[in-house]
mmCIF file of C-alpha atoms in Angstrom:
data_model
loop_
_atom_site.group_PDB
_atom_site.id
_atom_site.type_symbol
_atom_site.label_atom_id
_atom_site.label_comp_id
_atom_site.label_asym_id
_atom_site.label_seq_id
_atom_site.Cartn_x
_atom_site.Cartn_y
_atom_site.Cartn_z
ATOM 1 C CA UNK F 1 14.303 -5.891 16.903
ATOM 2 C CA UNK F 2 11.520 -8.635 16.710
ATOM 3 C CA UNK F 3 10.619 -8.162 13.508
ATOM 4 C CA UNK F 4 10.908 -6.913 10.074
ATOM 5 C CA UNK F 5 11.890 -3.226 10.136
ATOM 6 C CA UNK F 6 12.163 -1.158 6.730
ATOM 7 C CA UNK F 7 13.451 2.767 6.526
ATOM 8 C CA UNK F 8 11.963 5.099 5.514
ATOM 9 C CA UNK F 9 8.528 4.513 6.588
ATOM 10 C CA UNK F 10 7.203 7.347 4.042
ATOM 11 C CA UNK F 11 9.434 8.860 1.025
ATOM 12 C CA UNK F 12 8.463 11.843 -1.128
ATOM 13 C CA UNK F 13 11.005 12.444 -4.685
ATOM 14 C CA UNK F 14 10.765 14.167 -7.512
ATOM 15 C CA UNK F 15 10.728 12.538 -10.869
ATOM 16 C CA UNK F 16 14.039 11.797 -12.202
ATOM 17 C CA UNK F 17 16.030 11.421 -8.667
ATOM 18 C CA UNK F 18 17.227 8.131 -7.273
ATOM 19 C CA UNK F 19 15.885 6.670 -3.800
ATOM 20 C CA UNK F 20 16.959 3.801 -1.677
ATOM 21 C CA UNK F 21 14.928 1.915 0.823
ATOM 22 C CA UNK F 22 16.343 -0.284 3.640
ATOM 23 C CA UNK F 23 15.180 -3.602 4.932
ATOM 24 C CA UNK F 24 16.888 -5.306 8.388
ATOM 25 C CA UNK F 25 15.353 -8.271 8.132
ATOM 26 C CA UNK F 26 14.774 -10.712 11.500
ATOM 27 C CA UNK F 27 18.107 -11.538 12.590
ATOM 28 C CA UNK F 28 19.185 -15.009 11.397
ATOM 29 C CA UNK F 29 16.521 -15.216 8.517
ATOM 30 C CA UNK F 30 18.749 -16.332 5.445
ATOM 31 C CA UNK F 31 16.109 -15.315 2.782
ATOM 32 C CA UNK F 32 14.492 -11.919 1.471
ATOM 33 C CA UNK F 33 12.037 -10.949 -0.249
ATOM 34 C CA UNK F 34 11.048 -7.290 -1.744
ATOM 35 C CA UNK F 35 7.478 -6.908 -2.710
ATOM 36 C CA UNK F 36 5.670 -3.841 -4.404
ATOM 37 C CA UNK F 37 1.913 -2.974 -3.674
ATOM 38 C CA UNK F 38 0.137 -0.636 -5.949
ATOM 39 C CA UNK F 39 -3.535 0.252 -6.404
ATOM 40 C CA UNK F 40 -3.582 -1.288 -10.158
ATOM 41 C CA UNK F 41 -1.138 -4.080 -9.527
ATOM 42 C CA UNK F 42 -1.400 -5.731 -6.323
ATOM 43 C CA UNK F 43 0.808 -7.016 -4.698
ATOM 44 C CA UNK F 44 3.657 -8.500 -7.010
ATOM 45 C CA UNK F 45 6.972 -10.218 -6.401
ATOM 46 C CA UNK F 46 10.555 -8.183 -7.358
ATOM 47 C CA UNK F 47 13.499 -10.063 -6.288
ATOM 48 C CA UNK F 48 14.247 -12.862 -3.546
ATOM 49 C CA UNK F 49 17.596 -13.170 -2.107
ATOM 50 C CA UNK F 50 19.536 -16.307 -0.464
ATOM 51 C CA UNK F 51 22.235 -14.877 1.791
ATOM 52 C CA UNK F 52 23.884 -12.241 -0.148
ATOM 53 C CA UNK F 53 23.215 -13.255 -3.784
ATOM 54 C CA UNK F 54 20.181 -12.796 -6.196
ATOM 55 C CA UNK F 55 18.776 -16.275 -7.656
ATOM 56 C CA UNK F 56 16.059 -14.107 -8.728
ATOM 57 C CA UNK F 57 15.412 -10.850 -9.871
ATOM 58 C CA UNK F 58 12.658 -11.826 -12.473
ATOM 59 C CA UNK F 59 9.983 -9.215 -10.845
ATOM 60 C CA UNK F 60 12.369 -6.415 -10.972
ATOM 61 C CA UNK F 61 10.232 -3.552 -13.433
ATOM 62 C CA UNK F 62 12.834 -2.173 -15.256
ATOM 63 C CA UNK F 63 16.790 -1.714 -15.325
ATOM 64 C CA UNK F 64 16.204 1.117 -13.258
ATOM 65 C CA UNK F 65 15.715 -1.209 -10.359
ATOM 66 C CA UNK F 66 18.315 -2.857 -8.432
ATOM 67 C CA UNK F 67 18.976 -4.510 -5.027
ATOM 68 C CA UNK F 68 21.705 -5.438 -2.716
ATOM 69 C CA UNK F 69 21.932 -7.779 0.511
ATOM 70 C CA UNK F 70 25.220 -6.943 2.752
ATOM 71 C CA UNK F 71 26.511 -9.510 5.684
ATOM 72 C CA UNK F 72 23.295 -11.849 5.133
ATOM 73 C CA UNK F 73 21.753 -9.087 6.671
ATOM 74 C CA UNK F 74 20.411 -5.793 5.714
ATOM 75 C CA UNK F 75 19.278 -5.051 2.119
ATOM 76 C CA UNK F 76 18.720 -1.799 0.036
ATOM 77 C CA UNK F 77 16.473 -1.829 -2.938
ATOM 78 C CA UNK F 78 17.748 1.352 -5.287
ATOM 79 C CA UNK F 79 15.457 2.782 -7.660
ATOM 80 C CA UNK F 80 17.538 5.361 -10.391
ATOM 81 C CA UNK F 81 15.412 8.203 -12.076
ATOM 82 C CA UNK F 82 12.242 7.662 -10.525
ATOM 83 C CA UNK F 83 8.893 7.543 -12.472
ATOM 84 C CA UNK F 84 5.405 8.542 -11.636
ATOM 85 C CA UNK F 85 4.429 4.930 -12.130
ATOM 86 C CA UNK F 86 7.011 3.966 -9.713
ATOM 87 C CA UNK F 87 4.963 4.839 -6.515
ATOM 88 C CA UNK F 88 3.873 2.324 -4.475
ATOM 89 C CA UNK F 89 4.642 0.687 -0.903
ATOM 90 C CA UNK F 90 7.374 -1.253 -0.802
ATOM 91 C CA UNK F 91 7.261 -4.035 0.982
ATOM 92 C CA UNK F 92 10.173 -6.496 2.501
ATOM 93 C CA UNK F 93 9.912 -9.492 4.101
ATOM 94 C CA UNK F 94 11.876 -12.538 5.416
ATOM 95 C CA UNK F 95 11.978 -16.144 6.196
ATOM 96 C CA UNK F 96 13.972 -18.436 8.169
ATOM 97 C CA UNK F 97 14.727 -20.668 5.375
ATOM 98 C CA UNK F 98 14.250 -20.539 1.819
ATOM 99 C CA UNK F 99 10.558 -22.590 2.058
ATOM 100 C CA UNK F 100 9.566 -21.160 5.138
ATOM 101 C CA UNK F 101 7.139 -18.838 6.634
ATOM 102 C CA UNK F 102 7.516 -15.117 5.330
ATOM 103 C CA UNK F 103 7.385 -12.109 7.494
ATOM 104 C CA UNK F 104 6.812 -8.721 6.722
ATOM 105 C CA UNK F 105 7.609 -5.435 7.181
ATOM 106 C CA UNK F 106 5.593 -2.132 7.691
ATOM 107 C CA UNK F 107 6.786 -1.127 4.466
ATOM 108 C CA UNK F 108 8.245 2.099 2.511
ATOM 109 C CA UNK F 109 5.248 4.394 0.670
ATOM 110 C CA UNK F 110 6.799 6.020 -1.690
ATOM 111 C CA UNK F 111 5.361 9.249 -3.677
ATOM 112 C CA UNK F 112 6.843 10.237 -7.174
ATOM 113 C CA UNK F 113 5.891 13.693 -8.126
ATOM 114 C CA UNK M 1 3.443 -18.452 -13.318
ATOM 115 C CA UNK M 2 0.879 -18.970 -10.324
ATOM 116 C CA UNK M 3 -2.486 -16.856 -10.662
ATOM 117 C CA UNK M 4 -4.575 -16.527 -6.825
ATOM 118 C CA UNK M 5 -8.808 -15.454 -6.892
ATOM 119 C CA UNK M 6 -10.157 -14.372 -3.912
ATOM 120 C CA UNK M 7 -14.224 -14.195 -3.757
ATOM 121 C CA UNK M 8 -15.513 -12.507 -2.581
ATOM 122 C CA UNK M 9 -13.841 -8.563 -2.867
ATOM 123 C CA UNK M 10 -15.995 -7.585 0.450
ATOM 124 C CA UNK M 11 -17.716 -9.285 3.088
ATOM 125 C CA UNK M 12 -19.495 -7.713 5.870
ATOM 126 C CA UNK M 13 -21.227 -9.212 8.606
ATOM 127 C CA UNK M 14 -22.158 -8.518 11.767
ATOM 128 C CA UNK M 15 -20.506 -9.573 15.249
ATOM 129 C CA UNK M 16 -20.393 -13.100 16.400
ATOM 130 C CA UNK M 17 -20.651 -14.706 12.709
ATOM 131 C CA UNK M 18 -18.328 -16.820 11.335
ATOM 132 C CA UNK M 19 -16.333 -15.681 8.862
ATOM 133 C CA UNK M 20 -15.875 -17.680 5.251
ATOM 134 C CA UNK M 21 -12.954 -16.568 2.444
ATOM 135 C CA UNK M 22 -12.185 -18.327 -0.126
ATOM 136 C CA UNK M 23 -8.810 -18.284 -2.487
ATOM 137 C CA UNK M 24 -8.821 -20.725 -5.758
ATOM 138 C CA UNK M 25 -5.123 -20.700 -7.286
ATOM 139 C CA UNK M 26 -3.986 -22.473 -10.613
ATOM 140 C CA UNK M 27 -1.285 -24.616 -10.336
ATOM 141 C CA UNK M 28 -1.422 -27.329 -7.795
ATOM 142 C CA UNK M 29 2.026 -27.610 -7.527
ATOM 143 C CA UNK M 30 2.198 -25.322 -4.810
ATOM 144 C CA UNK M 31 4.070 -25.822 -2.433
ATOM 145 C CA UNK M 32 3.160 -23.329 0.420
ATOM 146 C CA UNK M 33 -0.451 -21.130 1.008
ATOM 147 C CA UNK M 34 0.292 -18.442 3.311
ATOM 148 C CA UNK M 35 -2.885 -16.375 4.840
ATOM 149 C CA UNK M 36 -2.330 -12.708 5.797
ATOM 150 C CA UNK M 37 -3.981 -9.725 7.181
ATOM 151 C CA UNK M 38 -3.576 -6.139 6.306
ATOM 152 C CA UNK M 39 -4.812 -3.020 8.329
ATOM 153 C CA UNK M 40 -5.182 -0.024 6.454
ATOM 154 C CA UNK M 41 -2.002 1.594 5.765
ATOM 155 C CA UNK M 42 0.107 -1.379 7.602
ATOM 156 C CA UNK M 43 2.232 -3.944 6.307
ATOM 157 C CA UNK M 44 0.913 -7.894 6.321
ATOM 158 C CA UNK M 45 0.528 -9.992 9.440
ATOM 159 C CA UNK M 46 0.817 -13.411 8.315
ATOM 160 C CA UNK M 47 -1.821 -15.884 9.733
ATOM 161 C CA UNK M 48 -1.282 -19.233 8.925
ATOM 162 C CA UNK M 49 0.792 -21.391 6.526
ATOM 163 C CA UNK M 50 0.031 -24.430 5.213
ATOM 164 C CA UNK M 51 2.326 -26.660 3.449
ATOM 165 C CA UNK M 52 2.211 -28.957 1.308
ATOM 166 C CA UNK M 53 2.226 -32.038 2.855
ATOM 167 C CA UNK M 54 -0.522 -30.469 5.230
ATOM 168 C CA UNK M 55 -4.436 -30.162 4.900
ATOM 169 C CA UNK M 56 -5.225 -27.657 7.162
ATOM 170 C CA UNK M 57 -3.714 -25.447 9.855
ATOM 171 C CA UNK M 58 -5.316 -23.637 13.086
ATOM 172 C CA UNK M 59 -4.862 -20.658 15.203
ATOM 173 C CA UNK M 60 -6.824 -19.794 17.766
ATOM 174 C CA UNK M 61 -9.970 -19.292 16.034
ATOM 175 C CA UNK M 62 -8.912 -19.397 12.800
ATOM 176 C CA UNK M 63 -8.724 -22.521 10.953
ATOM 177 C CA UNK M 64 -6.893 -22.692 7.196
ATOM 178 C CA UNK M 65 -7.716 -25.545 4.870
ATOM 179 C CA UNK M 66 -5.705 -26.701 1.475
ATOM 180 C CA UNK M 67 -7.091 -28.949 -1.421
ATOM 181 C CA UNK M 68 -4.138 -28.882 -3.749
ATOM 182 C CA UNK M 69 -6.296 -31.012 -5.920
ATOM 183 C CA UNK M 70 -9.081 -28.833 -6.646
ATOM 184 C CA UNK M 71 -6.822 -25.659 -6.222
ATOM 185 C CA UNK M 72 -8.129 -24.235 -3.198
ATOM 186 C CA UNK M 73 -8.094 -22.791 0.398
ATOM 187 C CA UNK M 74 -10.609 -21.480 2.526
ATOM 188 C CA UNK M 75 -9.874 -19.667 6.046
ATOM 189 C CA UNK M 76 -11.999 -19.497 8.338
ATOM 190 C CA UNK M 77 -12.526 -17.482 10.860
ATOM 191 C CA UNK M 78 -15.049 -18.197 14.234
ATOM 192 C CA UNK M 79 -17.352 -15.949 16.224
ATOM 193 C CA UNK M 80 -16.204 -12.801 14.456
ATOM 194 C CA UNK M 81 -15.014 -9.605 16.454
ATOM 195 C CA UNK M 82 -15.026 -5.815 15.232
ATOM 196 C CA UNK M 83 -11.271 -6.289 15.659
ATOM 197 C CA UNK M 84 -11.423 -8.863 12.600
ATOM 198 C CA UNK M 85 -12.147 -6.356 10.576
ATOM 199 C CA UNK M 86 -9.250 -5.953 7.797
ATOM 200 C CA UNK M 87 -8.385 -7.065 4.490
ATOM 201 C CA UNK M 88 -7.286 -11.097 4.327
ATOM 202 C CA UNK M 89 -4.941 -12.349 1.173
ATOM 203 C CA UNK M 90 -4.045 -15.566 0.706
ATOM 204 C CA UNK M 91 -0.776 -16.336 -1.207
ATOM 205 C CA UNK M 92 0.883 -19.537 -3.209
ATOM 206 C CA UNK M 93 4.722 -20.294 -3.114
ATOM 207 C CA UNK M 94 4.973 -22.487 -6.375
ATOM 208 C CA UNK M 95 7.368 -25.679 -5.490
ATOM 209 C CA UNK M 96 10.241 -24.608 -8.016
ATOM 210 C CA UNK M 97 10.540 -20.972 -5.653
ATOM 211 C CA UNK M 98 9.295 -19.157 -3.180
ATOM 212 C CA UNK M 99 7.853 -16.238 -3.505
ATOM 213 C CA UNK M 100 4.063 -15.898 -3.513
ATOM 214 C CA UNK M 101 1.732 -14.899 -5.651
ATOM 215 C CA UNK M 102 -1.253 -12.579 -3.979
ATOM 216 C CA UNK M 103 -4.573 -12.897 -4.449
ATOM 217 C CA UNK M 104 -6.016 -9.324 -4.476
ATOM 218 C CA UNK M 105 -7.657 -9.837 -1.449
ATOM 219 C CA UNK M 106 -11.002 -9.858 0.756
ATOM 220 C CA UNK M 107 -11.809 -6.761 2.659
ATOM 221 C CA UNK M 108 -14.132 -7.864 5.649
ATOM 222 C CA UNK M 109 -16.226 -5.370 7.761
ATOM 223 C CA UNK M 110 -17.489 -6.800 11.014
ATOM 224 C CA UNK M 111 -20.628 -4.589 12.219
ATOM 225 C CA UNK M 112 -20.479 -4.510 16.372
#
């Protein structure tokens, strides 16, 4: 596609249970980015990635968070025993270079009962 | 660690006015401002970047300035539509990474 694509658009859990979300990034766009957006917080920075590896992970909440980028490509963001506190939207986005222009996607909302 | 104010929270105004928002960040050291929009319930539309080496950036009838000096930006936005309405955040890349730092935003209502 043209743009930044992320799956699921909506996810409902139930406290305790793990989710992944998916980001496909625009093709040939070596860096990602996962963002979080939350009524209290804002928006707020959780890990960037260059090609497949991590240089940062320095917004990532807790050790309940993690993230992987497969191929240069597509990326999952895993969240293990979900919290209340935990629901937000999700947001991915990507950029051509490392210092370039950032696109985003629609994003994930997800709901922690 | 970058901190980005955007005054004011709300604007409303009504059609054909142009539009004025303001973002004041911290460190001057930034290395790119980035202006997006967000509909309700969408993801961000990004705008207009300005780097670093630049002073100012337009699109169409926007127009995006950058005073790295005084630690601001200011987009503006001519002859306002009802279809401008939406919520505009500007965001700073600092120049050691990349990712940006929000400012929490300016929701702007344009009255038809």
């Amino acid at each position: 596609g043209a743009g930044v694509s992320q799956s699921p658009s909506n996810k409902v859990t139930e406290k305790g249970k793990d989710v992944e979300l998916r980001c496909d990034p625009i093709s040939g766009h070596t860096a990602l980015y996962w963002y979080r957006q939350s009524l209290g917080q804002g928006l707020e920075f959780l890990i960037y990635f260059q090609g497949n590896s991590a240089p940062d992970k320095s917004g990532l909440p807790s050790d309940r968070f993690s993230a992987e980028r497969t191929g240069g490509s597509v990326s999952t963001l895993t969240i293990q025993r979900t919290q209340q506190e935990d629901s937000a939207v999700y947001l991915c986005a990507s950029s051509f270079t490392y210092s370039g222009e950032q696109f985003f996607g629609p994003g994930t909302r997800l709901t922690v009962l | 660690k970058q901190e980005v104010t955007q005054i004011p929270a709300a604007l409303s105004v009504p059609e054909g006015e142009n539009l004025v928002l303001n973002c004041s960040f911290t460190d001057s050291a930034i290395y790119n401002l980035q202006w997006f929009r967000q509909d309700p319930g969408k993801g961000l539309t990004s705008l207009l970047l300005i780097q670093s080496s630049q002073r100012e950036q337009t699109s169409g009838r926007l127009n995006a300035s950058l005073d790295k000096s005084s630690g601001r930006s200011t987009l503006y936005i001519a002859a306002s539509q009802p279809g401008d309405s939406a919520t505009y955040l500007c965001a700073g890349a600092g120049s050691n990474d990349y990712k940006l730092s929000f400012g929490a935003g300016t929701t702007v209502t344009v009255r038809a």
